[in-house]
Amino acid sequence: SSSPAVLTCKAAVAWGPGEPLVIEEVQVSPPQPMEIRIKVVCTSLCRSDFSAWETQAIFPRIFGHEASGIVESVGPGVTEFSEGDHVLTLFTGECKTCRQCTSGKSNMCQVLGLERRGVMHSDQKTRFSIKDKPVYHYCAVSSFSEYAVVHSGCAVKVSLAVPLEKICLLSCGVAAGLGAAWNVADISEGSTVVIYGLGTVGLSVAQGAKVRGASQIIGVDINPEKGEIAKTFGITHFVNPKECNESIQQVVNRITDGGADYAFECIGDTGMITTALQSCCQGWGLTVTLGVPKVNPELTAHYGVFLSGRTLKGSLFGGWRPKSDLPSLVDMYTKKEIQIDEYITHNISFEDINQAFSLMKEGKCLRCVIHL
Ligand code: APR
Ligand code: ZN
């Protein structure tokens, strides 16, 4: 077949921090060696897109990293994918050859890990442009575009039978929460869990805890509307810090008779890490971080919380090796062993993408799926 050419399509471009996205005609270059170009089918808005759009300085930029699509063309050297394959995008990739990838105990690929500068891993350039000026990427995915170029190590093939408009959520938020519960914390049956922040990420931790048979799953959120929906994901106790006369750690310590076995930070507020540590039990209490803080990234905690045997553990994408492990999660969805659909509170057409940002700002959604 002939080699792929530059194509022109519509993309939602962010021109400055916090400015509404503008649907623009953009040029998308052909996939370079080991890259693929995909036609994005669905993408959801994740809190990380929102935070980066509000606070970061790299513009113009195309956000979006939680997505599903269909391979349109492949670059030189790609044998794993062909035109028509269905894929999920990966905001953190897996090369399968570096020290981290071959360790068998990590998903922190040294080659295709989280990309923060808005360019592609291989050549530090962009594949998008408007009138020959570069338009930057986000996490080397940029799914708020009809077409996107990604490294073949930053996509995973899925069965043609699974609905792309649902499983895009496994590309980030839902998988991250389930993985934190299963891989990172490895929650055991009958244990007690406290989750800070009941967005899609926190409520996916709740689902993971429920599947493992946790006896108490306490959810903490300042949005009173989260109490009701949280129950459908397995939350047994809802705590709103704004309605408590005592500290959250006191409440959790009382409910769990001395602290939860596991605590999860799913807000992106480093102050909450201290609270989480204080609300997990002495001896073996484990706090897992999933949130990505946009301000005040430094942590403070009294060493006493560790002297008493607690552990603080970080995670990215729930510890899943994205290419190796995601197919099994897709299988679980097909067999109805995990829920995804319940996190989709809104379906939005591409032209209305700014509505998804408004809904997230107002705390009115879990996931908005944007249909391209
Ligand atoms: N105390 C308790 N809950 C809070 C607080 C607080 N101080 N601040 C915010 N929250 C709640 C919000 O009300 C919301 O329900 O945290 C929840 C966060 O949910 P979302 O904004 O939907 O975010 P989500 O996509 O779940 O991501 C959570 O993980 O991947 C990271 O960048 C992401 O840091 C973010 C976190
Ligand atoms: Zn690697």
Short mmCIF file of C-alpha atoms and ligand atoms in Angstrom, two decimals:
data_model
loop_
_atom_site.label_atom_id
_atom_site.label_comp_id
_atom_site.label_asym_id
_atom_site.label_seq_id
_atom_site.Cartn_x
_atom_site.Cartn_y
_atom_site.Cartn_z
CA SER A 1 0.00 0.00 0.00
CA SER A 2 1.04 3.61 -0.54
CA SER A 3 2.62 5.40 2.40
CA PRO A 4 0.32 7.56 4.50
CA ALA A 5 0.21 11.30 3.82
CA VAL A 6 -0.46 14.37 5.94
CA LEU A 7 -4.16 14.66 6.64
CA THR A 8 -6.34 17.54 7.74
CA CYS A 9 -9.02 17.04 10.37
CA LYS A 10 -10.83 18.74 13.21
CA ALA A 11 -9.27 18.99 16.65
CA ALA A 12 -10.24 20.81 19.85
CA VAL A 13 -7.32 23.13 20.43
CA ALA A 14 -6.53 24.81 23.76
CA TRP A 15 -4.89 28.19 23.06
CA GLY A 16 -4.24 29.20 26.65
CA PRO A 17 -4.73 28.09 30.26
CA GLY A 18 -8.39 27.79 31.18
CA GLU A 19 -9.57 29.13 27.81
CA PRO A 20 -12.44 27.27 26.14
CA LEU A 21 -11.23 24.83 23.48
CA VAL A 22 -11.68 25.86 19.85
CA ILE A 23 -12.47 23.32 17.12
CA GLU A 24 -9.82 24.00 14.48
CA GLU A 25 -8.62 22.39 11.26
CA VAL A 26 -5.25 20.84 12.05
CA GLN A 27 -2.70 18.99 9.96
CA VAL A 28 -1.73 15.56 11.27
CA SER A 29 1.56 14.20 9.99
CA PRO A 30 1.89 10.58 8.91
CA PRO A 31 3.02 8.12 11.58
CA GLN A 32 6.82 8.06 11.96
CA PRO A 33 8.82 4.86 12.56
CA MET A 34 7.09 2.60 15.13
CA GLU A 35 4.10 4.96 15.33
CA ILE A 36 0.48 4.50 14.31
CA ARG A 37 -2.18 6.99 13.32
CA ILE A 38 -5.61 6.35 14.74
CA LYS A 39 -9.09 7.62 14.07
CA VAL A 40 -10.32 8.51 17.53
CA VAL A 41 -13.80 7.08 18.18
CA CYS A 42 -14.43 8.12 21.78
CA THR A 43 -12.48 9.96 24.43
CA SER A 44 -13.45 10.81 27.97
CA LEU A 45 -12.40 13.85 29.93
CA CYS A 46 -10.18 12.98 32.89
CA ARG A 47 -9.33 15.25 35.81
CA SER A 48 -5.69 15.26 34.70
CA ASP A 49 -6.61 16.84 31.33
CA PHE A 50 -8.62 19.43 33.22
CA SER A 51 -5.83 20.23 35.69
CA ALA A 52 -3.18 20.51 32.98
CA TRP A 53 -5.45 22.74 30.88
CA GLU A 54 -6.01 25.02 33.88
CA THR A 55 -2.45 25.23 35.16
CA GLN A 56 0.21 24.32 32.61
CA ALA A 57 2.07 26.60 30.21
CA ILE A 58 2.43 24.55 27.02
CA PHE A 59 0.11 25.97 24.31
CA PRO A 60 -1.42 25.65 21.76
CA ARG A 61 -2.17 22.13 22.80
CA ILE A 62 -4.50 19.22 22.16
CA PHE A 63 -5.50 17.48 25.38
CA GLY A 64 -7.18 14.10 25.86
CA HIS A 65 -5.56 10.80 26.84
CA GLU A 66 -8.41 8.44 27.81
CA ALA A 67 -9.49 7.16 24.41
CA SER A 68 -10.43 4.41 22.01
CA GLY A 69 -9.96 4.38 18.27
CA ILE A 70 -9.34 2.54 15.02
CA VAL A 71 -5.95 2.29 13.36
CA GLU A 72 -5.95 4.37 10.16
CA SER A 73 -2.33 3.82 9.10
CA VAL A 74 0.94 2.49 10.46
CA GLY A 75 4.45 3.87 10.27
CA PRO A 76 7.64 2.08 9.16
CA GLY A 77 8.58 -0.91 11.29
CA VAL A 78 5.15 -1.50 12.83
CA THR A 79 4.12 -5.15 12.61
CA GLU A 80 1.89 -5.38 15.66
CA PHE A 81 -0.94 -3.26 14.26
CA SER A 82 -2.70 -2.95 10.95
CA GLU A 83 -5.37 -0.72 9.48
CA GLY A 84 -8.76 -1.36 11.06
CA ASP A 85 -7.51 -2.66 14.41
CA HIS A 86 -9.39 -1.37 17.44
CA VAL A 87 -7.17 0.14 20.13
CA LEU A 88 -7.06 1.88 23.48
CA THR A 89 -4.51 4.67 23.86
CA LEU A 90 -1.96 4.55 26.68
CA PHE A 91 -0.83 7.75 28.41
CA THR A 92 2.07 5.77 29.78
CA GLY A 93 3.49 3.20 27.39
CA GLU A 94 5.32 -0.10 27.60
CA CYS A 95 8.38 -0.83 25.45
CA LYS A 96 8.80 -4.32 26.95
CA THR A 97 12.59 -4.11 26.70
CA CYS A 98 13.89 -1.51 29.19
CA ARG A 99 15.03 -2.29 32.74
CA GLN A 100 11.70 -1.25 34.25
CA CYS A 101 9.58 -3.15 31.72
CA THR A 102 11.63 -6.35 32.09
CA SER A 103 11.73 -6.14 35.91
CA GLY A 104 8.34 -7.80 36.15
CA LYS A 105 7.52 -5.51 39.06
CA SER A 106 6.92 -2.14 37.48
CA ASN A 107 4.95 -0.21 34.86
CA MET A 108 7.34 2.75 34.79
CA CYS A 109 8.69 2.29 31.27
CA GLN A 110 11.94 4.22 30.81
CA VAL A 111 11.35 4.76 27.09
CA LEU A 112 7.63 5.48 26.74
CA GLY A 113 6.75 6.71 30.24
CA LEU A 114 4.64 9.76 31.03
CA GLU A 115 5.54 12.50 28.51
CA ARG A 116 5.37 15.98 30.08
CA ARG A 117 6.71 18.37 27.45
CA GLY A 118 3.96 18.11 24.88
CA VAL A 119 5.98 16.31 22.23
CA MET A 120 6.49 12.76 20.95
CA HIS A 121 8.92 10.46 22.75
CA SER A 122 11.03 9.55 19.73
CA ASP A 123 12.06 12.95 18.34
CA GLN A 124 10.72 15.61 20.74
CA LYS A 125 8.57 16.98 17.92
CA THR A 126 4.83 17.29 17.39
CA ARG A 127 2.67 15.51 14.82
CA PHE A 128 0.07 18.30 14.79
CA SER A 129 0.35 21.70 13.19
CA ILE A 130 -1.77 24.66 12.15
CA LYS A 131 -0.34 26.66 9.26
CA ASP A 132 3.06 25.01 9.85
CA LYS A 133 3.15 26.06 13.53
CA PRO A 134 3.39 23.17 15.99
CA VAL A 135 0.44 22.26 18.17
CA TYR A 136 1.58 20.38 21.26
CA HIS A 137 0.50 16.98 22.52
CA TYR A 138 -0.67 15.86 25.93
CA CYS A 139 0.86 12.65 27.35
CA ALA A 140 1.85 11.79 23.76
CA VAL A 141 -1.79 10.90 23.04
CA SER A 142 -3.93 14.03 22.34
CA SER A 143 -7.26 12.36 21.72
CA PHE A 144 -9.34 15.57 21.45
CA SER A 145 -8.75 15.27 17.71
CA GLU A 146 -10.40 13.23 14.96
CA TYR A 147 -6.99 11.69 14.24
CA ALA A 148 -3.97 11.26 16.49
CA VAL A 149 -0.50 9.79 16.07
CA VAL A 150 0.76 7.63 18.95
CA HIS A 151 3.76 5.39 19.44
CA SER A 152 2.87 1.74 18.86
CA GLY A 153 4.01 1.13 22.46
CA CYS A 154 1.36 3.61 23.62
CA ALA A 155 -1.64 1.69 22.28
CA VAL A 156 -3.11 -1.72 22.95
CA LYS A 157 -5.21 -3.79 20.58
CA VAL A 158 -8.68 -4.83 21.73
CA SER A 159 -11.29 -7.19 20.34
CA LEU A 160 -13.53 -5.81 17.59
CA ALA A 161 -16.50 -7.03 19.64
CA VAL A 162 -16.14 -4.69 22.64
CA PRO A 163 -17.90 -1.30 22.53
CA LEU A 164 -15.28 1.43 22.07
CA GLU A 165 -17.65 4.04 23.52
CA LYS A 166 -17.49 2.28 26.90
CA ILE A 167 -14.03 0.80 27.19
CA CYS A 168 -12.28 4.12 26.61
CA LEU A 169 -12.65 4.49 30.40
CA LEU A 170 -10.19 1.61 30.84
CA SER A 171 -7.57 3.74 29.15
CA CYS A 172 -7.06 5.69 32.39
CA GLY A 173 -9.41 6.37 35.31
CA VAL A 174 -11.29 3.13 35.89
CA ALA A 175 -8.22 0.96 35.30
CA ALA A 176 -6.13 3.16 37.61
CA GLY A 177 -8.60 2.74 40.47
CA LEU A 178 -9.06 -1.01 40.04
CA GLY A 179 -5.31 -1.52 39.76
CA ALA A 180 -4.59 0.51 42.91
CA ALA A 181 -6.97 -1.77 44.81
CA TRP A 182 -5.75 -5.03 43.29
CA ASN A 183 -2.10 -4.60 42.27
CA VAL A 184 -0.78 -1.83 44.47
CA ALA A 185 -2.66 -2.41 47.76
CA ASP A 186 -3.69 -6.02 47.05
CA ILE A 187 -6.75 -5.63 49.30
CA SER A 188 -7.62 -8.77 51.21
CA GLU A 189 -11.08 -10.12 52.00
CA GLY A 190 -12.81 -8.69 55.06
CA SER A 191 -10.50 -5.69 55.31
CA THR A 192 -11.44 -2.04 55.83
CA VAL A 193 -10.82 0.70 53.29
CA VAL A 194 -11.07 4.50 53.26
CA ILE A 195 -11.11 6.42 49.98
CA TYR A 196 -10.48 10.18 49.76
CA GLY A 197 -12.23 11.67 46.72
CA LEU A 198 -15.18 9.97 45.01
CA GLY A 199 -14.60 10.83 41.36
CA THR A 200 -14.21 8.07 38.79
CA VAL A 201 -10.80 7.17 40.21
CA GLY A 202 -11.96 6.86 43.84
CA LEU A 203 -15.14 5.04 42.87
CA SER A 204 -13.07 2.58 40.84
CA VAL A 205 -10.97 1.87 43.92
CA ALA A 206 -14.32 1.26 45.67
CA GLN A 207 -15.35 -1.22 42.98
CA GLY A 208 -12.00 -2.97 43.30
CA ALA A 209 -12.37 -3.16 47.09
CA LYS A 210 -15.89 -4.54 46.77
CA VAL A 211 -14.78 -7.25 44.34
CA ARG A 212 -12.10 -8.27 46.87
CA GLY A 213 -14.72 -8.55 49.62
CA ALA A 214 -13.74 -5.60 51.81
CA SER A 215 -16.05 -5.41 54.85
CA GLN A 216 -16.15 -1.61 55.17
CA ILE A 217 -15.52 0.89 52.38
CA ILE A 218 -15.60 4.46 53.67
CA GLY A 219 -15.83 7.23 51.08
CA VAL A 220 -14.81 10.81 51.90
CA ASP A 221 -15.90 13.72 49.70
CA ILE A 222 -16.85 17.36 50.19
CA ASN A 223 -19.50 17.16 47.46
CA PRO A 224 -22.71 16.05 49.24
CA GLU A 225 -24.12 14.73 45.94
CA LYS A 226 -21.50 11.96 45.90
CA GLY A 227 -23.06 10.10 48.85
CA GLU A 228 -25.91 8.55 46.90
CA ILE A 229 -24.04 7.50 43.75
CA ALA A 230 -21.13 6.17 45.82
CA LYS A 231 -23.35 3.41 47.24
CA THR A 232 -23.80 1.89 43.80
CA PHE A 233 -20.02 1.35 43.66
CA GLY A 234 -19.78 -0.34 47.05
CA ILE A 235 -19.22 2.55 49.47
CA THR A 236 -20.69 1.47 52.82
CA HIS A 237 -20.11 4.74 54.75
CA PHE A 238 -20.11 8.24 53.26
CA VAL A 239 -18.28 10.98 55.18
CA ASN A 240 -18.53 14.66 54.22
CA PRO A 241 -15.73 16.57 56.02
CA LYS A 242 -17.86 19.73 55.86
CA GLU A 243 -20.53 18.09 57.99
CA CYS A 244 -18.23 16.59 60.65
CA ASN A 245 -17.61 18.05 64.11
CA GLU A 246 -14.49 15.95 64.53
CA SER A 247 -11.52 15.29 62.26
CA ILE A 248 -11.92 12.79 59.41
CA GLN A 249 -9.26 10.56 60.90
CA GLN A 250 -11.27 10.44 64.15
CA VAL A 251 -14.38 9.42 62.23
CA VAL A 252 -12.51 6.71 60.32
CA ASN A 253 -10.74 5.46 63.43
CA ARG A 254 -14.09 5.12 65.18
CA ILE A 255 -15.82 3.27 62.33
CA THR A 256 -12.90 0.88 61.83
CA ASP A 257 -11.90 0.40 65.48
CA GLY A 258 -8.45 1.95 65.17
CA GLY A 259 -7.89 2.83 61.54
CA ALA A 260 -8.51 1.32 58.12
CA ASP A 261 -6.29 -1.39 56.63
CA TYR A 262 -5.97 0.67 53.47
CA ALA A 263 -6.37 4.36 52.60
CA PHE A 264 -6.39 5.81 49.06
CA GLU A 265 -5.79 9.43 48.06
CA CYS A 266 -7.88 10.07 44.91
CA ILE A 267 -8.19 13.87 45.03
CA GLY A 268 -4.79 15.21 44.12
CA ASP A 269 -4.42 17.13 47.39
CA THR A 270 -1.14 16.47 49.18
CA GLY A 271 -2.61 17.71 52.46
CA MET A 272 -4.93 14.71 52.31
CA ILE A 273 -1.99 12.30 52.34
CA THR A 274 -1.32 13.16 55.97
CA THR A 275 -5.00 12.67 56.81
CA ALA A 276 -4.99 9.37 54.92
CA LEU A 277 -1.92 8.14 56.81
CA GLN A 278 -3.51 9.11 60.13
CA SER A 279 -6.68 7.23 59.22
CA CYS A 280 -5.01 3.92 58.44
CA CYS A 281 -4.13 1.59 61.30
CA GLN A 282 -0.87 1.17 63.13
CA GLY A 283 1.26 -1.86 62.35
CA TRP A 284 0.25 -2.49 58.74
CA GLY A 285 -1.90 0.42 57.57
CA LEU A 286 -1.15 1.26 53.95
CA THR A 287 -1.83 4.55 52.17
CA VAL A 288 -1.79 4.51 48.38
CA THR A 289 -1.58 7.71 46.33
CA LEU A 290 -3.39 8.01 42.97
CA GLY A 291 -4.13 11.72 42.82
CA VAL A 292 -1.98 14.12 40.87
CA PRO A 293 -1.64 17.43 42.74
CA LYS A 294 -1.64 20.56 40.60
CA VAL A 295 -0.45 22.84 43.41
CA ASN A 296 1.72 22.30 46.52
CA PRO A 297 3.34 19.03 45.44
CA GLU A 298 5.43 18.71 48.63
CA LEU A 299 4.34 16.33 51.38
CA THR A 300 4.57 16.79 55.11
CA ALA A 301 3.91 14.09 57.65
CA HIS A 302 5.00 13.46 61.22
CA TYR A 303 7.56 10.63 61.25
CA GLY A 304 5.47 9.08 64.03
CA VAL A 305 2.98 7.82 61.43
CA PHE A 306 5.77 5.66 59.98
CA LEU A 307 7.39 4.77 63.32
CA SER A 308 4.12 3.06 64.11
CA GLY A 309 4.47 0.81 61.07
CA ARG A 310 2.40 2.51 58.38
CA THR A 311 3.43 2.54 54.74
CA LEU A 312 2.98 5.18 52.02
CA LYS A 313 3.02 3.81 48.50
CA GLY A 314 2.82 5.68 45.20
CA SER A 315 1.27 4.41 42.00
CA LEU A 316 0.78 5.28 38.36
CA PHE A 317 -2.02 3.70 36.34
CA GLY A 318 -2.77 1.30 39.18
CA GLY A 319 0.43 -0.60 38.63
CA TRP A 320 -0.89 -2.15 35.39
CA ARG A 321 1.69 -2.84 32.70
CA PRO A 322 -0.50 -1.14 30.15
CA LYS A 323 0.07 -3.30 27.07
CA SER A 324 0.50 -6.59 28.88
CA ASP A 325 -2.36 -6.24 31.34
CA LEU A 326 -5.18 -4.20 29.76
CA PRO A 327 -6.52 -7.04 27.57
CA SER A 328 -7.39 -9.00 30.72
CA LEU A 329 -9.37 -6.03 32.07
CA VAL A 330 -11.25 -5.75 28.78
CA ASP A 331 -12.06 -9.48 29.10
CA MET A 332 -13.38 -8.94 32.60
CA TYR A 333 -15.69 -6.23 31.26
CA THR A 334 -16.93 -8.54 28.51
CA LYS A 335 -17.69 -11.20 31.13
CA LYS A 336 -19.48 -8.57 33.27
CA GLU A 337 -16.97 -9.08 36.10
CA ILE A 338 -16.33 -5.34 36.27
CA GLN A 339 -18.60 -2.32 35.74
CA ILE A 340 -17.66 0.53 33.43
CA ASP A 341 -20.92 1.89 32.02
CA GLU A 342 -22.00 3.18 35.43
CA TYR A 343 -19.20 5.79 35.45
CA ILE A 344 -20.48 7.37 32.22
CA THR A 345 -22.82 10.14 33.38
CA HIS A 346 -22.81 12.08 30.08
CA ASN A 347 -22.36 11.41 26.37
CA ILE A 348 -21.35 14.52 24.47
CA SER A 349 -20.72 15.26 20.79
CA PHE A 350 -17.30 16.57 19.80
CA GLU A 351 -18.58 20.09 18.98
CA ASP A 352 -19.84 20.36 22.57
CA ILE A 353 -16.56 19.32 24.21
CA ASN A 354 -16.45 22.46 26.36
CA GLN A 355 -19.58 21.21 28.15
CA ALA A 356 -17.52 18.34 29.53
CA PHE A 357 -15.09 20.86 31.03
CA SER A 358 -17.98 22.82 32.60
CA LEU A 359 -19.51 19.68 34.07
CA MET A 360 -16.20 18.65 35.59
CA LYS A 361 -15.61 22.12 37.00
CA GLU A 362 -19.04 22.06 38.63
CA GLY A 363 -18.56 18.53 40.00
CA LYS A 364 -21.64 17.39 38.07
CA CYS A 365 -20.17 14.38 36.27
CA LEU A 366 -18.16 11.25 36.72
CA ARG A 367 -17.06 10.62 33.16
CA CYS A 368 -18.26 12.53 30.09
CA VAL A 369 -17.64 10.44 26.99
CA ILE A 370 -17.00 12.60 23.94
CA HIS A 371 -18.00 11.03 20.62
CA LEU A 372 -15.92 12.07 17.61
N1 APR B 1 -11.86 16.58 50.43
C1 APR B 1 -12.63 15.56 49.99
N2 APR B 1 -12.96 15.40 48.68
C2 APR B 1 -12.53 16.32 47.81
C3 APR B 1 -11.72 17.42 48.21
C4 APR B 1 -11.40 17.53 49.60
N3 APR B 1 -10.64 18.52 50.05
N4 APR B 1 -11.43 18.16 47.11
C5 APR B 1 -12.03 17.55 46.06
N5 APR B 1 -12.69 16.44 46.48
C6 APR B 1 -13.45 15.48 45.67
C7 APR B 1 -14.31 16.11 44.59
O1 APR B 1 -15.56 16.56 45.11
C8 APR B 1 -14.48 14.96 43.60
O2 APR B 1 -15.63 14.18 43.87
O3 APR B 1 -12.55 14.64 44.97
C9 APR B 1 -13.22 14.11 43.82
C10 APR B 1 -12.26 14.11 42.64
O4 APR B 1 -12.91 13.55 41.54
P1 APR B 1 -12.70 14.04 40.03
O5 APR B 1 -12.47 15.49 40.01
O6 APR B 1 -13.82 13.47 39.24
O7 APR B 1 -11.30 13.36 39.63
P2 APR B 1 -10.89 11.90 39.13
O8 APR B 1 -10.94 11.84 37.64
O9 APR B 1 -11.57 10.86 39.91
O10 APR B 1 -9.32 11.93 39.51
C11 APR B 1 -8.89 12.03 40.84
O11 APR B 1 -6.70 11.19 40.33
O12 APR B 1 -5.84 10.77 38.23
C12 APR B 1 -5.88 11.66 39.29
O13 APR B 1 -5.51 13.82 38.26
C13 APR B 1 -6.46 12.99 38.87
O14 APR B 1 -5.80 14.02 40.89
C14 APR B 1 -6.91 13.51 40.20
C15 APR B 1 -7.40 12.26 40.91
ZN ZN B 2 10.08 0.10 28.87
#
